[in-house]
Coordinates of C-alpha atoms in Angstrom, one line a residue:
M1 CA 0.0 0.0 0.0
S2 CA 1.5 3.4 -1.0
S3 CA 1.9 5.9 1.8
S4 CA 0.5 8.6 -0.6
S5 CA -2.8 6.7 -1.0
A6 CA -6.0 7.5 1.0
P7 CA -5.7 6.2 4.6
V8 CA -6.7 2.6 4.8
A9 CA -6.3 0.7 8.0
V10 CA -5.4 -3.0 8.0
E11 CA -5.5 -5.6 10.8
L12 CA -2.1 -6.5 12.5
P13 CA -1.3 -10.0 13.4
A14 CA -0.7 -10.3 17.1
L15 CA 2.8 -11.6 16.8
E16 CA 3.8 -8.3 15.0
S17 CA 3.1 -6.2 18.0
A18 CA 6.2 -4.3 19.1
I19 CA 4.7 -3.9 22.6
A20 CA 3.2 -7.4 23.1
Q21 CA 6.1 -8.4 25.3
G22 CA 5.3 -5.9 28.1
G23 CA 3.7 -8.6 30.1
E24 CA 0.0 -7.1 29.8
P25 CA -2.8 -8.3 27.4
W26 CA -2.1 -5.7 24.7
R27 CA -4.0 -6.3 21.5
P28 CA -2.7 -4.9 18.2
V29 CA -5.6 -3.7 16.1
L30 CA -5.0 -1.6 13.0
E31 CA -2.0 -0.3 11.1
Q32 CA -1.6 2.5 8.5
Q33 CA 1.5 3.4 6.3
C34 CA 2.8 6.9 6.5
D35 CA 5.5 9.2 5.0
F36 CA 6.2 11.5 8.0
Q37 CA 9.1 11.1 10.4
P38 CA 9.0 10.5 14.2
T39 CA 9.4 14.2 15.0
V40 CA 6.2 15.0 13.1
F41 CA 4.4 12.1 14.8
C42 CA 5.6 13.4 18.2
S43 CA 4.3 17.0 17.5
V44 CA 1.0 15.5 16.4
M45 CA 0.5 13.4 19.5
I46 CA 1.6 16.3 21.8
N47 CA -1.2 18.4 20.2
L48 CA -3.8 15.6 20.5
I49 CA -2.8 15.2 24.1
K50 CA -3.5 18.8 24.9
N51 CA -6.6 19.0 22.7
P52 CA -8.6 15.7 23.1
N53 CA -11.6 17.6 21.7
I54 CA -10.2 16.9 18.3
N55 CA -11.0 13.2 18.7
S56 CA -14.2 13.5 20.5
N57 CA -16.9 16.2 20.4
R58 CA -18.1 15.1 23.9
L59 CA -14.9 16.7 25.3
F60 CA -14.1 20.3 26.0
R61 CA -10.4 20.2 26.7
A62 CA -7.7 18.6 28.8
D63 CA -6.3 20.4 31.8
I64 CA -2.7 19.3 32.2
L65 CA -2.1 18.3 35.9
H66 CA 1.5 17.2 35.5
D67 CA 4.3 17.4 32.9
S68 CA 7.7 15.7 33.6
L69 CA 9.5 18.3 31.5
G70 CA 8.7 20.8 34.4
E71 CA 5.9 22.7 32.8
L72 CA 3.4 21.7 35.5
A73 CA 5.2 19.3 37.8
K74 CA 3.3 19.2 41.1
P75 CA 4.8 16.8 43.7
D76 CA 2.1 17.7 46.3
R77 CA -0.8 16.8 43.9
D78 CA -3.6 14.4 45.0
A79 CA -2.6 10.7 45.0
S80 CA -5.4 10.1 42.3
T81 CA -3.4 12.2 39.8
H82 CA 0.0 10.5 40.3
P83 CA 1.2 9.2 37.0
R84 CA 0.6 5.5 36.2
R85 CA 3.8 3.7 35.3
M86 CA 4.4 1.1 32.7
E87 CA 7.7 -0.4 31.4
I88 CA 8.0 -1.6 27.9
P89 CA 11.1 -3.7 27.0
G90 CA 13.4 -1.8 24.6
F91 CA 11.7 1.6 25.1
S92 CA 12.8 4.5 27.4
C93 CA 10.3 6.9 28.5
S94 CA 11.2 10.5 27.6
R95 CA 8.0 12.4 28.9
T96 CA 5.2 11.8 31.2
I97 CA 2.0 13.9 31.1
V98 CA -1.1 13.6 33.4
R99 CA -4.1 15.2 31.9
L100 CA -7.8 15.6 33.2
L101 CA -10.3 15.2 30.4
I102 CA -13.1 17.8 30.8
P103 CA -16.5 16.6 29.4
R104 CA -18.6 18.9 27.5
N105 CA -21.7 18.0 29.5
P106 CA -20.7 17.1 33.1
Q107 CA -24.2 16.2 33.8
L108 CA -23.9 13.1 31.6
D109 CA -20.1 12.4 31.7
R110 CA -17.6 12.7 34.4
A111 CA -14.1 14.0 34.1
L112 CA -11.2 11.4 33.7
V113 CA -7.6 11.4 34.9
Q114 CA -5.3 9.9 32.3
T115 CA -1.5 9.4 32.1
C116 CA 0.2 9.8 28.7
L117 CA 3.6 8.2 28.3
I118 CA 5.9 9.1 25.3
S119 CA 8.7 6.7 24.8
Q120 CA 11.4 6.0 22.3
S121 CA 13.5 3.1 20.9
C122 CA 16.3 3.5 18.4
S123 CA 18.7 1.2 16.4
Q124 CA 20.8 1.5 13.5
S125 CA 18.1 0.6 11.1
S126 CA 14.9 2.1 12.7
E127 CA 13.4 4.5 15.2
K128 CA 10.2 3.8 17.1
M129 CA 8.2 6.2 19.1
L130 CA 5.4 5.0 21.4
V131 CA 2.7 7.1 23.0
V132 CA 0.5 5.3 25.5
Y133 CA -2.8 6.6 27.2
L134 CA -3.5 4.9 30.6
P135 CA -6.8 6.0 32.2
H136 CA -6.9 6.1 36.1
V137 CA -9.6 3.5 36.4
G138 CA -9.9 0.0 37.7
S139 CA -12.5 -1.5 35.5
A140 CA -14.5 -1.0 32.3
E141 CA -17.5 0.1 34.3
E142 CA -15.5 3.1 35.6
V143 CA -14.7 4.4 32.1
P144 CA -16.8 7.4 30.9
F145 CA -18.8 7.0 27.7
Y146 CA -16.4 9.2 25.7
H147 CA -13.5 6.9 26.2
P148 CA -13.2 3.3 24.7
A149 CA -13.7 0.8 27.6
V150 CA -10.0 -0.3 27.6
D151 CA -7.3 -0.1 30.1
G152 CA -4.8 1.4 27.8
I153 CA -4.3 2.8 24.2
A154 CA -0.9 2.7 22.5
F155 CA 0.1 4.6 19.3
L156 CA 3.3 3.2 17.8
H157 CA 5.2 5.0 15.0
T158 CA 8.0 3.0 13.2
W159 CA 10.4 4.7 10.8
D160 CA 12.8 2.7 8.6
F161 CA 16.0 4.5 7.9
A162 CA 17.0 2.4 5.0
K163 CA 13.8 3.2 3.0
A164 CA 12.6 6.5 1.9
E165 CA 9.0 7.4 3.2
A166 CA 8.8 4.0 4.9
G167 CA 7.0 4.8 8.1
K168 CA 3.9 3.1 9.6
I169 CA 1.6 3.7 12.6
S170 CA -0.2 1.1 14.5
I171 CA -2.7 1.3 17.3
H172 CA -3.1 -1.2 20.1
F173 CA -5.5 -1.7 23.0
R174 CA -4.8 -3.2 26.4
L175 CA -8.0 -4.8 27.7
F176 CA -9.0 -5.1 31.3
R177 CA -8.2 -8.3 33.0
G178 CA -11.1 -10.6 33.7
P179 CA -13.6 -12.8 31.9
E180 CA -14.7 -10.0 29.6
A181 CA -11.1 -9.7 28.2
G182 CA -11.1 -13.1 26.9
S183 CA -8.0 -14.7 25.3
A184 CA -5.3 -13.2 23.2
Q185 CA -6.6 -15.0 20.2
N186 CA -10.1 -13.6 20.5
G187 CA -11.0 -10.8 18.1
I188 CA -11.5 -7.2 19.0
D189 CA -14.9 -5.9 19.3
P190 CA -16.2 -4.1 16.2
A191 CA -17.1 -1.0 18.1
L192 CA -13.4 -0.8 19.4
K193 CA -12.2 -1.4 15.7
R194 CA -14.2 1.7 14.8
V195 CA -12.7 3.8 17.5
A196 CA -9.2 2.6 16.5
F197 CA -9.9 3.4 12.9
H198 CA -11.0 6.9 13.9
L199 CA -7.9 7.5 16.2
L200 CA -5.6 6.2 13.5
S201 CA -7.1 8.3 10.8
T202 CA -6.9 11.4 12.9
V203 CA -3.1 10.9 13.6
H204 CA -2.4 10.1 9.9
K205 CA -4.4 13.2 8.7
H206 CA -2.6 15.6 11.0
G207 CA 0.8 14.1 10.4
K208 CA 0.3 14.5 6.7
G209 CA -0.8 18.1 7.1
L210 CA 2.0 19.0 9.5
S211 CA 4.6 17.4 7.2
A212 CA 3.2 19.4 4.3
G213 CA 3.7 22.7 6.1
Y214 CA 0.1 23.2 7.5
K215 CA -0.2 26.1 9.9
K216 CA -3.2 26.7 12.1
R217 CA -5.0 29.8 10.9
V218 CA -7.8 29.9 13.4
H219 CA -6.7 30.6 17.0
H220 CA -9.1 30.5 20.0
D221 CA -8.7 31.8 23.5
R222 CA -6.5 34.8 22.8
I223 CA -8.3 37.0 25.3
I224 CA -10.0 34.7 27.8
P225 CA -8.3 31.4 28.9
Q226 CA -10.0 28.3 27.7
Q227 CA -10.6 26.8 31.0
R228 CA -12.3 29.8 32.5
L229 CA -14.5 30.2 29.5
Q230 CA -15.6 26.6 29.2
D231 CA -16.2 26.3 33.0
T232 CA -18.4 29.3 32.9
Y233 CA -20.2 28.1 29.8
S234 CA -20.9 24.7 31.4
R235 CA -22.4 26.5 34.5
L236 CA -24.6 28.7 32.4
K237 CA -25.8 25.7 30.4
M238 CA -26.8 23.9 33.4
D239 CA -28.6 27.0 34.9
H240 CA -30.4 28.4 31.8
A241 CA -30.5 26.0 28.8
K242 CA -33.5 23.9 29.9
R243 CA -35.7 26.8 30.9
L244 CA -34.9 28.7 27.7
I245 CA -35.4 25.7 25.3
E246 CA -38.6 24.5 26.9
K247 CA -40.1 28.1 26.7
W248 CA -39.1 28.7 23.1
V249 CA -41.9 30.1 20.9
E250 CA -40.1 31.3 17.7
Q251 CA -40.1 29.1 14.6
T252 CA -36.3 29.0 14.8
D253 CA -34.2 26.2 16.1
P254 CA -34.0 26.8 19.9
T255 CA -30.9 24.8 20.5
K256 CA -28.8 26.8 18.1
H257 CA -29.9 30.2 19.5
V258 CA -29.8 29.2 23.0
F259 CA -26.4 27.5 23.1
E260 CA -24.9 30.2 20.9
D261 CA -26.1 33.0 23.3
L262 CA -24.9 31.0 26.3
G263 CA -21.5 30.8 24.7
I264 CA -21.5 34.6 24.1
A265 CA -22.7 35.3 27.6
A266 CA -19.8 33.2 29.0
F267 CA -17.3 35.1 27.1
L268 CA -18.8 38.5 28.2
I269 CA -19.0 37.4 31.9
E270 CA -15.2 36.5 31.8
L271 CA -14.3 39.6 29.8
W272 CA -16.1 41.7 32.3
R273 CA -14.4 39.8 35.2
D274 CA -11.2 41.2 33.8
M275 CA -12.4 44.7 33.2
Y276 CA -14.5 45.5 36.2
V277 CA -15.0 44.9 39.9
G278 CA -18.7 44.1 40.8
K279 CA -20.9 41.9 42.7
V280 CA -21.9 38.6 41.2
E281 CA -23.8 35.5 42.3
S282 CA -21.7 32.9 44.0
S283 CA -21.3 29.4 42.6
P284 CA -18.8 27.5 44.7
E285 CA -18.7 24.4 42.4
F286 CA -17.1 26.5 39.6
G287 CA -15.0 28.6 41.9
R288 CA -17.0 32.0 41.3
E289 CA -16.4 34.5 44.1
N290 CA -18.6 37.2 45.4
E291 CA -16.3 39.7 43.6
F292 CA -14.3 39.7 40.5
Q293 CA -10.7 38.6 41.0
T294 CA -7.7 40.5 39.5
S295 CA -5.4 38.1 38.0
A296 CA -1.7 38.6 37.9
S297 CA -1.8 39.2 34.1
N298 CA -4.3 42.1 34.8
T299 CA -2.9 43.8 37.8
S300 CA -1.9 47.0 35.7
T301 CA -5.5 47.3 34.3
P302 CA -7.5 49.9 36.3
K303 CA -10.8 48.5 37.7
C304 CA -14.1 50.2 38.2
E305 CA -17.7 49.2 39.0
F306 CA -19.7 47.5 36.2
P307 CA -21.4 50.4 34.3
G308 CA -24.2 48.4 32.8
F309 CA -24.6 47.0 29.2
V310 CA -26.9 47.7 26.2
D311 CA -27.6 45.1 23.5
I312 CA -28.3 47.0 20.3
G313 CA -30.3 44.9 17.8
C314 CA -31.0 42.3 20.6
G315 CA -33.3 40.1 18.5
N316 CA -34.9 37.5 20.5
G317 CA -33.5 38.9 23.8
V318 CA -32.1 35.7 25.1
L319 CA -28.6 37.2 25.7
V320 CA -30.2 40.0 27.7
E321 CA -32.2 37.5 29.6
I322 CA -29.2 35.4 30.6
L323 CA -27.0 38.4 31.6
K324 CA -30.0 39.9 33.7
K325 CA -30.5 36.5 35.4
E326 CA -26.7 36.5 36.2
G327 CA -27.1 39.7 38.0
Y328 CA -25.7 42.2 35.4
S329 CA -27.6 45.6 34.9
G330 CA -28.5 46.3 31.3
W331 CA -31.1 46.4 28.6
G332 CA -31.6 45.7 24.9
F333 CA -33.5 47.0 22.1
D334 CA -34.5 46.0 18.5
A335 CA -36.5 47.5 15.6
R336 CA -38.9 44.5 15.8
R337 CA -40.6 42.9 18.9
R338 CA -40.1 39.1 19.3
K339 CA -42.5 36.7 20.6
T340 CA -39.8 35.3 22.9
W341 CA -39.9 38.6 24.9
D342 CA -43.4 37.7 26.4
T343 CA -41.9 34.4 27.8
F344 CA -39.5 36.2 30.1
T345 CA -40.2 37.5 33.6
E346 CA -41.5 41.0 34.1
D347 CA -38.2 42.6 35.0
V348 CA -36.6 41.2 31.9
Q349 CA -39.5 42.2 29.7
A350 CA -39.1 45.8 31.1
S351 CA -35.5 45.7 29.9
L352 CA -36.4 45.0 26.3
K353 CA -37.6 47.8 24.0
Q354 CA -38.9 48.1 20.5
M355 CA -36.8 51.0 19.2
V356 CA -35.1 52.2 16.1
L357 CA -31.5 53.7 16.4
V358 CA -30.9 56.9 14.4
P359 CA -27.4 58.0 15.4
K360 CA -27.1 61.5 16.7
I361 CA -24.2 62.1 14.5
L362 CA -26.5 62.0 11.4
A363 CA -28.4 65.1 12.7
D364 CA -25.3 66.9 13.9
R365 CA -23.3 66.4 10.6
S366 CA -22.5 69.4 8.4
L367 CA -23.9 67.6 5.4
P368 CA -27.2 68.2 3.4
A369 CA -30.3 66.7 5.0
E370 CA -32.0 63.8 3.5
D371 CA -35.1 64.2 1.3
G372 CA -38.3 63.5 3.2
I373 CA -37.1 62.7 6.6
A374 CA -34.5 64.5 8.6
N375 CA -32.2 62.3 10.7
G376 CA -32.4 62.6 14.4
R377 CA -36.0 63.5 14.8
S378 CA -37.9 62.2 17.7
K379 CA -41.0 60.0 17.4
E380 CA -43.3 63.0 17.6
S381 CA -41.9 64.4 14.4
L382 CA -42.5 61.2 12.5
P383 CA -46.2 61.2 12.0
S384 CA -46.4 58.1 9.9
Q385 CA -44.4 56.2 12.6
E386 CA -46.1 57.2 15.8
H387 CA -45.6 53.8 17.4
V388 CA -41.9 53.8 16.8
D389 CA -39.4 55.0 19.5
V390 CA -36.2 56.4 18.1
H391 CA -32.9 56.2 20.1
D392 CA -30.1 58.5 19.1
G393 CA -27.2 56.2 20.0
S394 CA -26.0 58.2 23.1
F395 CA -25.6 56.1 26.2
P396 CA -24.3 56.9 29.6
R397 CA -20.6 57.0 29.6
G398 CA -18.9 53.7 29.8
T399 CA -22.0 51.6 29.0
F400 CA -20.7 48.4 27.5
I401 CA -22.3 48.0 24.0
I402 CA -23.1 44.6 22.7
S403 CA -23.6 44.3 19.0
N404 CA -24.3 40.6 18.3
H405 CA -25.4 39.9 14.8
A406 CA -26.8 43.4 14.6
D407 CA -26.7 43.6 10.8
E408 CA -27.3 47.2 9.9
L409 CA -25.9 48.5 13.3
T410 CA -22.6 46.7 13.0
G411 CA -20.7 49.3 11.1
W412 CA -22.2 52.0 13.3
T413 CA -21.2 50.3 16.7
P414 CA -17.7 51.6 17.0
L415 CA -18.8 55.1 16.0
I416 CA -21.5 55.4 18.6
A417 CA -19.2 53.8 21.2
S418 CA -16.8 56.6 20.6
L419 CA -19.5 59.2 21.2
S420 CA -20.4 57.6 24.5
E421 CA -16.9 56.5 25.4
S422 CA -18.2 53.1 25.7
P423 CA -16.3 49.7 25.4
F424 CA -17.9 47.2 23.0
L425 CA -18.2 43.7 21.5
I426 CA -19.2 43.3 17.9
I427 CA -20.0 40.0 16.3
P428 CA -20.6 40.8 12.7
C429 CA -22.9 38.7 10.5
C430 CA -24.5 40.3 7.4
S431 CA -22.8 43.1 5.6
H432 CA -24.4 46.6 5.5
D433 CA -22.8 50.0 5.0
L434 CA -23.5 53.1 7.1
S435 CA -26.6 53.8 5.0
G436 CA -28.0 50.5 6.0
A437 CA -27.7 49.2 2.4
R438 CA -26.3 45.6 1.7
F439 CA -22.8 45.8 0.2
R440 CA -19.6 43.9 -0.1
A441 CA -16.8 45.5 1.9
H442 CA -13.5 45.9 0.1
S443 CA -10.4 44.4 1.5
K444 CA -6.9 43.5 0.4
P445 CA -5.9 39.9 -0.6
D446 CA -4.8 37.6 2.3
D447 CA -1.3 36.6 2.8
R448 CA -1.6 33.9 0.2
G449 CA -2.7 36.4 -2.4
K450 CA -6.3 35.2 -2.5
Q451 CA -9.5 37.4 -2.4
R452 CA -11.0 37.3 1.0
S453 CA -14.5 36.0 1.5
A454 CA -17.3 38.4 2.0
Y455 CA -17.3 37.6 5.7
A456 CA -13.5 38.1 6.2
S457 CA -13.9 41.4 4.3
L458 CA -16.7 42.6 6.6
I459 CA -14.5 41.7 9.6
D460 CA -11.7 43.9 8.1
W461 CA -14.0 46.7 7.4
V462 CA -15.6 46.9 10.8
G463 CA -12.1 46.5 12.3
R464 CA -10.8 49.5 10.2
L465 CA -13.7 51.7 11.3
A466 CA -13.0 50.9 15.0
S467 CA -9.3 51.6 14.5
D468 CA -10.0 54.8 12.8
A469 CA -12.4 55.9 15.5
G470 CA -9.4 55.5 18.0
W471 CA -10.0 52.0 19.5
E472 CA -7.4 49.3 20.1
V473 CA -9.2 46.4 18.4
E474 CA -8.7 42.9 19.8
K475 CA -10.1 39.9 17.8
E476 CA -11.3 36.6 19.2
V477 CA -12.7 33.6 17.4
L478 CA -15.6 32.6 19.7
R479 CA -16.3 29.0 20.8
I480 CA -20.0 29.2 19.7
P481 CA -22.1 27.0 17.3
S482 CA -22.1 29.5 14.5
T483 CA -19.9 30.1 11.3
R484 CA -20.3 33.9 12.2
N485 CA -18.0 33.5 15.3
V486 CA -15.5 36.3 15.0
A487 CA -15.8 39.0 17.7
L488 CA -14.1 42.4 17.6
I489 CA -13.5 43.9 21.1
G490 CA -12.8 47.6 21.9
R491 CA -12.1 48.1 25.7
R492 CA -9.2 50.5 25.3
R493 CA -8.7 53.8 23.2
Q494 CA -5.4 54.1 21.6
S495 CA -5.9 57.6 20.2
S496 CA -8.6 60.3 19.7
G497 CA -8.9 58.8 16.2
V498 CA -10.2 60.3 13.0
P499 CA -13.0 62.8 13.4
L500 CA -16.3 60.8 13.2
L501 CA -17.9 63.2 10.7
E502 CA -14.8 62.6 8.5
I503 CA -15.3 58.8 8.7
L504 CA -19.0 59.3 8.0
Q505 CA -18.2 61.3 4.9
R506 CA -15.6 58.8 3.8
E507 CA -18.1 56.0 4.1
G508 CA -20.8 57.7 1.9
G509 CA -22.5 59.9 4.5
G510 CA -25.1 57.4 5.7
F511 CA -27.8 58.8 3.4
G512 CA -30.9 56.8 3.5
W513 CA -30.3 55.4 6.9
T514 CA -33.4 56.7 8.5
D515 CA -35.9 55.3 5.9
R516 CA -34.2 52.0 6.0
A517 CA -34.0 51.9 9.9
L518 CA -37.8 52.7 10.0
A519 CA -38.6 50.2 7.4
L520 CA -37.1 47.5 9.6
T521 CA -40.0 47.8 11.7
K522 CA -42.3 46.3 9.0
R523 CA -40.0 43.5 8.0
K524 CA -40.0 39.9 9.2
P525 CA -37.1 39.3 11.5
K526 CA -34.0 37.4 10.1
D527 CA -33.2 33.9 11.2
H528 CA -29.4 34.0 11.7

């Protein structure tokens, strides 16, 4: 079988197992040829050890409890996390890692401590690298659902120096002792074979990519550490998901919207934890304190009381409801009222307004007025729209502005944030210019010389607007169930920026905004 062909796994005869001599009932399962060297295999396996979610969507991450290289060696740790030992004849262990596998749903699955051993064996003709996973359990019944019911998993990479591109990877399971283990001649359960095929295919795919020069382009957790974010998300999901899904009255998919807003709420809560000092509800099982804590990395950042939030273009209001239930003061508005609003408690309903935003800067600009309707008028001066409240985009200083899939308001967000000296979070979705019209933002080609997608161009355009307005723009790819998952955060100003009227004129003046904004009240809400 050629190493350049599509990955095909084949069964290994038991006698060919390089680790069958270890005295334990190891079973060789599958083998795959490869053309990447041991150093590539080692890099791939270290990445998979640190990111088990690549192999299982039931896992969030791995928390590293111990690393023999000294990165996290804790001699005083609990005995249950002490590394498991295993001697393999002919191999020397070069690294020991103990990780805690964190499940995505702690109500269904429990966390699992696992030792990962990295060993090597070299001769004049070949080099072998062995990576072994040993779960800290005593029987198959103790193994969580997301882990195969085995006492060990071993990945063996063999490289022949005498032959070009002559490598192979094999996978082996160590079964639990007892009647269920059977004899060495018995076959492996078909379900375990499927697990082995998946694991082997993942290693082969990542090894091929890394050897071909693949570089990861999407980077998460630049602003908020993964552990904090996911722990908060898990708590929010347990506290709010069932209630919100059961009361869903929209025609859209409740799970998508609820879990997406829970992810955004988790990010905001942890972002605010770093930005402000304020009272929050206590949740001991997740380590939440009565007041935000100042981490060592943020000791130089000034803290202040939480100033409140506003969710512009709040849609179904779920994000506002979650944040209010979590004890954060704030409100939201949208051009169209949603049926979901009526399912919330009275205090949350009072925080949701049907309102159109017509930025004050449009009325103040030294530009010709629009035909028909002058921007900035109050509802009393709009006789055909008496039922519509109009907000001018001026908020109390420092109010945190949330612009989550706010469509027409997306480009306006950093500008109105400058007027109120308010930090913001923008999650762009559909592309509209400052007049409210659909358009495709112009952007330069990427670093490979290719034209950027419409979404990437929108992200670039909004980022330029924010930067021109004087904001230091931070970007984060959020861990939410949406392809529109890039967030732009402005929490610090780097300069006074370009005058806002100059930006407005450069971007076409915003003519037609008021008519389009008022027309939104008559349209059917979009299903993002």
